Short mmCIF file of C-alpha atoms in Angstrom, two decimals:
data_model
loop_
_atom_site.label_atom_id
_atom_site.label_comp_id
_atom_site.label_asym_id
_atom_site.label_seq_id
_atom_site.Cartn_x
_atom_site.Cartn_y
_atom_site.Cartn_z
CA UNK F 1 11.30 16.54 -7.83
CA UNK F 2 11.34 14.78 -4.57
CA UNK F 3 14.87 15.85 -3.41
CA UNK F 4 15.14 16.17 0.14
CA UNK F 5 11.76 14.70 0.97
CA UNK F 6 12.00 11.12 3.02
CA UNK F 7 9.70 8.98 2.35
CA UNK F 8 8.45 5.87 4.33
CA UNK F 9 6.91 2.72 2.39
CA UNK F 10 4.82 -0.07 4.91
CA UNK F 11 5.36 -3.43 2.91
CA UNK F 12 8.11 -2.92 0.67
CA UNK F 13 10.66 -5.39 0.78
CA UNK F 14 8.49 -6.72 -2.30
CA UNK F 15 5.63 -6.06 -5.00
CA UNK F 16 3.66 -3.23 -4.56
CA UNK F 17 5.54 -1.34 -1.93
CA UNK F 18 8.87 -1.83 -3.60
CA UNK F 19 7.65 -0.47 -6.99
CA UNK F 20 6.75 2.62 -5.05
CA UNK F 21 9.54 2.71 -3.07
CA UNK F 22 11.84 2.69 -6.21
CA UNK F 23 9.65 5.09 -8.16
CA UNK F 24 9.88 7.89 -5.27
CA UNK F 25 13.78 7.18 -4.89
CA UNK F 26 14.11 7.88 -9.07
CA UNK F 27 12.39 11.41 -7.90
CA UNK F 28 15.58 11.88 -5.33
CA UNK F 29 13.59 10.73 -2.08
CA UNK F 30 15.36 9.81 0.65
CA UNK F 31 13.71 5.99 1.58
CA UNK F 32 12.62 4.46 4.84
CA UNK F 33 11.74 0.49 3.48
CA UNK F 34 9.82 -1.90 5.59
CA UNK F 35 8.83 -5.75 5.81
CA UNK F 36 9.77 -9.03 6.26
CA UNK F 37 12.05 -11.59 4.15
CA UNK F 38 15.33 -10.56 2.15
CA UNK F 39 16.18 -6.96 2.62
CA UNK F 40 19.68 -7.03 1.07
CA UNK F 41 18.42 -7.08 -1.93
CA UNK F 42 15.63 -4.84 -2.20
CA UNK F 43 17.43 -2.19 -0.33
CA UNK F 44 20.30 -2.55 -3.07
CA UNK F 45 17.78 -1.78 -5.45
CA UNK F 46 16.25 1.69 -4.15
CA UNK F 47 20.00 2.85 -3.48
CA UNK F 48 21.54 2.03 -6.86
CA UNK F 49 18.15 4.85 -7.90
CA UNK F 50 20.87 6.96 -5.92
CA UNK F 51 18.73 7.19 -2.75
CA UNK F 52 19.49 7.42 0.48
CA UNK F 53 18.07 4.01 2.04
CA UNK F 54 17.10 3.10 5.52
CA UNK F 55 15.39 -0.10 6.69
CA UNK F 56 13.33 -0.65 9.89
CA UNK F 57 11.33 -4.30 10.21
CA UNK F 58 8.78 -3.53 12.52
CA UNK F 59 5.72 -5.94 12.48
CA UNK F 60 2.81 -3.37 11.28
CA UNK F 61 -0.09 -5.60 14.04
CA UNK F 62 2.09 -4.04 16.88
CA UNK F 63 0.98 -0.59 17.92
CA UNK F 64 4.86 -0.37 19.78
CA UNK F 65 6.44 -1.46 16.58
CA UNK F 66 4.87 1.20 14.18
CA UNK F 67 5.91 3.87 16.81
CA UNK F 68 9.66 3.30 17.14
CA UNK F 69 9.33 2.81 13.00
CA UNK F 70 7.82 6.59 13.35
CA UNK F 71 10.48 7.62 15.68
CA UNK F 72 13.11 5.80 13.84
CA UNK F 73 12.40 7.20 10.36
CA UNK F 74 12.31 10.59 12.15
CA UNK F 75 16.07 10.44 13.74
CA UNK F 76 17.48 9.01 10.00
CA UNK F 77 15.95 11.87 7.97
CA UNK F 78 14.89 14.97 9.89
CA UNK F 79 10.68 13.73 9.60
CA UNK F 80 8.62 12.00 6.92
CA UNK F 81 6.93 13.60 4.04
CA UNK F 82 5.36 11.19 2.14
CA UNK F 83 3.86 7.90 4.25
CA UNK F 84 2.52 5.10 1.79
CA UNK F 85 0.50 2.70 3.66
CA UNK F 86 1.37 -0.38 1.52
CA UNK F 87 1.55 -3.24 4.34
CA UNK F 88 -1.02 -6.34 3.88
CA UNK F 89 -1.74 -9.73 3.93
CA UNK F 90 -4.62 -11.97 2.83
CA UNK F 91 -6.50 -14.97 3.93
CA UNK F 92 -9.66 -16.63 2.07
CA UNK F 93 -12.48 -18.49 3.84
CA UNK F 94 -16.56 -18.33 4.37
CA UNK F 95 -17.35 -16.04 7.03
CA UNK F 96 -18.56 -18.68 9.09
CA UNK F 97 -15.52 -20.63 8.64
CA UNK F 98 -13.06 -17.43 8.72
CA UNK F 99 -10.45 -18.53 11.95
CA UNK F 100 -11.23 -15.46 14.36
CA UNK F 101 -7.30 -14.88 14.77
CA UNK F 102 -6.73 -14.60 11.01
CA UNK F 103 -9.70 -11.60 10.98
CA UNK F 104 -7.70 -10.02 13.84
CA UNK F 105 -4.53 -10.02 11.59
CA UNK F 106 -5.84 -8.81 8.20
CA UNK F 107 -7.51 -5.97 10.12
CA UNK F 108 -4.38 -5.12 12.31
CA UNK F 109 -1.74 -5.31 9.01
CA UNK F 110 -4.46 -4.01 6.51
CA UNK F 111 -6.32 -1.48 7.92
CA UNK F 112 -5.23 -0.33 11.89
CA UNK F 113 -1.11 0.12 10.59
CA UNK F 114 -2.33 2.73 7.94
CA UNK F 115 -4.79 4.81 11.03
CA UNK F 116 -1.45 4.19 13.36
CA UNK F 117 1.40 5.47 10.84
CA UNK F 118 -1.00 8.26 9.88
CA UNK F 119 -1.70 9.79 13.51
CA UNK F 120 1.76 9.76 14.34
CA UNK F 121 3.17 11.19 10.85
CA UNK F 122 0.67 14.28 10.94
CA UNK F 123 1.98 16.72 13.15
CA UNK F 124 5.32 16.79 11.37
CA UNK F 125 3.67 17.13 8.20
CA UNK F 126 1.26 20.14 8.95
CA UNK F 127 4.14 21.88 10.89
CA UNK F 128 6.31 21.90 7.26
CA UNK F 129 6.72 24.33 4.79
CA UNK F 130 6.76 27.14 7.49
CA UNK F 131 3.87 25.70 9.29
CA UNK F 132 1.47 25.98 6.11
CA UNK F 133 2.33 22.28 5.94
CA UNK F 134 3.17 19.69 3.18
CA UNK F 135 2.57 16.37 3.03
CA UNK F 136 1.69 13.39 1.24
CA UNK F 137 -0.36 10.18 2.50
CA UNK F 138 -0.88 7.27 -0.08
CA UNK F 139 -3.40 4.59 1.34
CA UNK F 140 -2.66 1.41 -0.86
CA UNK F 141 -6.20 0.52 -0.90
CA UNK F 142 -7.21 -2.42 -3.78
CA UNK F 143 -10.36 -2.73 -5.76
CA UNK F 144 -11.37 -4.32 -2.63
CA UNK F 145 -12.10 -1.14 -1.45
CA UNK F 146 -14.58 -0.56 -4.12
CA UNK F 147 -16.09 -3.76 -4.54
CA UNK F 148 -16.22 -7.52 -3.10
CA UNK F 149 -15.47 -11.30 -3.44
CA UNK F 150 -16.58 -14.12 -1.69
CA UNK F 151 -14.67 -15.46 0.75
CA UNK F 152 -12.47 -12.23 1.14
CA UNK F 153 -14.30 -10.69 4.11
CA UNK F 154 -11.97 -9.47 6.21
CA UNK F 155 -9.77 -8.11 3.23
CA UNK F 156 -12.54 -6.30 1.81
CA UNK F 157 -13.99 -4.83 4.82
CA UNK F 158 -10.34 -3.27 5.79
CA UNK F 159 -9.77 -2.73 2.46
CA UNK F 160 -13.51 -0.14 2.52
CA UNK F 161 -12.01 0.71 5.81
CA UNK F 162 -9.05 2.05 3.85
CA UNK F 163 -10.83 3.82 1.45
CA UNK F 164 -13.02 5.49 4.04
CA UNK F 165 -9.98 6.58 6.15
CA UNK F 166 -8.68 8.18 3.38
CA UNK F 167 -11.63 10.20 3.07
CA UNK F 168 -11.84 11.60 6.07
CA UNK F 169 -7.79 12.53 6.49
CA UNK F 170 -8.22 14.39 3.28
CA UNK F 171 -10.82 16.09 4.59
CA UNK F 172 -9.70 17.25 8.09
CA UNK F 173 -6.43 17.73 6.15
CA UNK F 174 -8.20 19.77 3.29
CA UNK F 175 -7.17 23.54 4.01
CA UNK F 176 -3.35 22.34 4.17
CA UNK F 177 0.00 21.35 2.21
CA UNK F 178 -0.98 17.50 3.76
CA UNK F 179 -2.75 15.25 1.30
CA UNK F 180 -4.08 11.93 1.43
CA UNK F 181 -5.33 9.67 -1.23
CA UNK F 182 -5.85 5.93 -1.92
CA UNK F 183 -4.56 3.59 -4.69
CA UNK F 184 -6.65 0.71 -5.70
CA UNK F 185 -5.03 -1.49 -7.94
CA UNK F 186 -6.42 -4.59 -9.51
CA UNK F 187 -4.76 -8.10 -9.59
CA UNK F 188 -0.32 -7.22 -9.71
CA UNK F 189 1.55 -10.11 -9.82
CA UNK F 190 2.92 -9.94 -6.65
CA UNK F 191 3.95 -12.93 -4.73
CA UNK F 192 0.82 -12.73 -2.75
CA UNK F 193 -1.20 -13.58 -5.85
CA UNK F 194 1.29 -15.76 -7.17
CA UNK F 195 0.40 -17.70 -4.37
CA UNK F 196 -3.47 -17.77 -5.82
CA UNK F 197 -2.60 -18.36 -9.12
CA UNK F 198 -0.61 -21.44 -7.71
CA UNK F 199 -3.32 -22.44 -5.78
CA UNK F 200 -5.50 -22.46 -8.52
CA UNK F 201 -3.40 -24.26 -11.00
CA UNK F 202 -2.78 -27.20 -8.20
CA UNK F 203 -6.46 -27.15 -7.65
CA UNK F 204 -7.65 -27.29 -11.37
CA UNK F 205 -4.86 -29.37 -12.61
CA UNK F 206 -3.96 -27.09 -14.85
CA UNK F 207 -1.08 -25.08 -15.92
CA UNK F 208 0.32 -21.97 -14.29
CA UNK F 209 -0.52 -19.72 -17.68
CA UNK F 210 -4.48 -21.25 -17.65
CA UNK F 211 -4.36 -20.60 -13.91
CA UNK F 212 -3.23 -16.78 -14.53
CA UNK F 213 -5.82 -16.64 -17.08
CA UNK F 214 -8.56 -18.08 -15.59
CA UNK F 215 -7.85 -15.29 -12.50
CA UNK F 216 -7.68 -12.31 -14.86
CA UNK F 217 -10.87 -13.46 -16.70
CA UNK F 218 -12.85 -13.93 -13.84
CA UNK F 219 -12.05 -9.99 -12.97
CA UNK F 220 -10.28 -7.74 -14.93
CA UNK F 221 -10.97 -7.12 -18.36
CA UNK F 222 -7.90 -6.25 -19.98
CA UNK F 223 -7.02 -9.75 -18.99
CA UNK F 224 -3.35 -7.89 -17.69
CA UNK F 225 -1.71 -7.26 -14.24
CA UNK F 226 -1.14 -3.97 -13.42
CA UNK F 227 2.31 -3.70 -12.23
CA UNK F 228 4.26 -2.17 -9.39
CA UNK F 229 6.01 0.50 -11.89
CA UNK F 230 2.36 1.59 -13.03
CA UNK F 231 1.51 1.67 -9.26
CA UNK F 232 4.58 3.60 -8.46
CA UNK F 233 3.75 6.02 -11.24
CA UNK F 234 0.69 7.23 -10.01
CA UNK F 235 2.02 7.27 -6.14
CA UNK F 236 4.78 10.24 -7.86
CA UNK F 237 2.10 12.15 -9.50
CA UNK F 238 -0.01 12.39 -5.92
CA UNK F 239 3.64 13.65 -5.05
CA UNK F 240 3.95 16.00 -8.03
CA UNK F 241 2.67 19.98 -8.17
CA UNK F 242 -0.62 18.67 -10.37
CA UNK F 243 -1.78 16.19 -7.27
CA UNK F 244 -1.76 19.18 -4.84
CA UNK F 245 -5.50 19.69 -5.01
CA UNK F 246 -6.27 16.05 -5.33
CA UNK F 247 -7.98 14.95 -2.44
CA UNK F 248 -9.76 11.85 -0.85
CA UNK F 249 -10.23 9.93 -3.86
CA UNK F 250 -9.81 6.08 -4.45
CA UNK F 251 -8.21 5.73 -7.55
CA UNK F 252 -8.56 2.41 -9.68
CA UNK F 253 -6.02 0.92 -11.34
CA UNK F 254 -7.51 -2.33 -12.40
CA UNK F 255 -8.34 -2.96 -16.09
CA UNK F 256 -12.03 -2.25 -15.99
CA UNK F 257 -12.65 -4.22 -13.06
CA UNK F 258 -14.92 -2.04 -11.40
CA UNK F 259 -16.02 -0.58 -14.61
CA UNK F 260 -18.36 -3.95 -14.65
#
C-alpha cells in the first residue's frame, strides 16, 4: 500500500516508534529511523520487512539537528510522506520541585521536535500528487494529552500541546491530500515505563509482576499494555484510503483509561 512512500519515524530505535516504523515498512515504505542507543539492530529489523532503511541520530531539542534530519531524509528518498512525531522522554516531580532544565527538555523532545519536523516537512507534502498534495502527519500524543497525573507536568502539558497542534495542522491542512492526526496510547511496555514499573517494585518491595499490576490498576482498565504492533496498526490505517478524511482527532488507545 505504502510502496514508494518514505517515511520518517522521531524515536524509533525502540518501543513505540519502532512498532510503527516496522508496521509502515510491512506496507513497502521506504524508512528514515531515528534515536539514540543500538541502531544495528533495530535497523536490521525494518529491512528484513524488505524496506529500504536509512538512519539519521539527530538530537530532536536541537532546532539544527531536526533540519539536516529534514534535509537528510530528503536527499535518501526524493521527500517524506508520512512524518510520525514519536520522539519523548519523561521526568516526574511536584511542580515546585520540577528542575527548570528538565521542563526545558520534555518540552523541546516532546512537544517543539513535532512543530519543527512538521514546518519543514509541509511544503513537500502539499506540492505532491501534482500539487493537490498528499501527506500524512502522525503526532504520537499519549493519554496525557487527554487527561493528567500528578507529578507529570511538563509531560502532560506538551503532551495537550500535542494534541492541540494536531488540531490546528489538520485544519490549515483540511482542503488537501496532507493529513494530520494524533495517537494517544495508554501505558506500552516500553523501556520508558519499564523504568516505572522498576521503580515501583524497588520502592514497594515488591515484585516486578505486582509492580506492573499495581500501574495498570491504578489507570487502565483492561489491566493490559497496549503494544507497539497495535500502535503501528492504527498509524497504517491513518496511511490507508479509509483515513483520508480523518482529520485532527486524538485517538485513544488505552484500555478505558479515559473512558473513567
Amino acid at each position: 500500500m505504502l510502496k514508494g512512500k518514505t517515511a520518517l519515524v522521531t524515536g524509533s530505535t525502540s518501543g513505540i516508534g519502532l512498532g510503527i516504523a516496522k508496521a509502515l515498512a510491512a506496507q513497502g515504505a521506504n524508512i528514515v529511523i531515528n534515536g539514540f542507543g543500538d541502531v544495528d539492530g533495530p535497523k536490521a529489523e525494518v529491512e528484513a520487512l524488505g524496506a529500504r532503511v536509512a538512519y539519521h541520530g539527530a538530537d530532536m531539542s536541537k532546532v539544527a539537528d531536526i533540519e539536516d534530519m529534514m534535509r537528510y531524509a530528503a536527499a535518501q528518498f526524493g521527500q517524506v510522506d508520512i512524518l510520525v512525531n514519536n520522539a519523548g522522554i519523561q521526568h516526574v516531580a511536584r511542580v515546585e520541585n520540577f528542575p527548570v532544565e528538565r521542563w526545558d527538555a520534555v518540552i523541546a523532545i516532546n512537544l517543539s521536535s513535532a512543530f519543527h519536523a512538521t514546518r519543514l516537512a509541509l511544503p513537500a507534502m502539499l506540492a505532491a500528487n501534482g500539487g493537490k498534495g498528499w501527506g500524512r502527519i502522525i503526532n504520537v500524543a499519549s493519554v496525557h494529552g487527554l487527561v493528567g497525573s500528578a507529578e507529570k507536568s511538563a509531560y502532560v502539558a506538551a503532551k495537550h500541546g500535542i494534541v492541540g497542534l494536531t488540531k490546528v495542522t489538520a485544519l490549515e491542512n483540511a482542503t488537501t491530500g496532507v493529513t494530520c492526526n494524533a495517537i494517544c496510547p495508554g501505558w506500552v511496555l516500553t523501556p520508558l515505563v519499564q523504568k516505572q514499573v522498576d521503580a515501583k517494585a524497588a520502592a514497594g518491595n515488591i515484585s516486578n509482576e505486582a509492580a506492573t499490576k499495581q500501574l495498570l490498576g491504578e489507570k487502565e482498565p483492561s489491566m493490559q499494555f497496549t503494544t507497539p504492533e497495535e500502535l503501528g496498526a492504527l498509524a497504517v490505517f491513518f496511511c490507508s484510503p479509509a483515513g483520508n478524511n480523518v482529520r485532527g482527532v486524538a485517538w485513544n488507545m488505552d484500555g478505558g483509561w479515559a473512558a473513567q
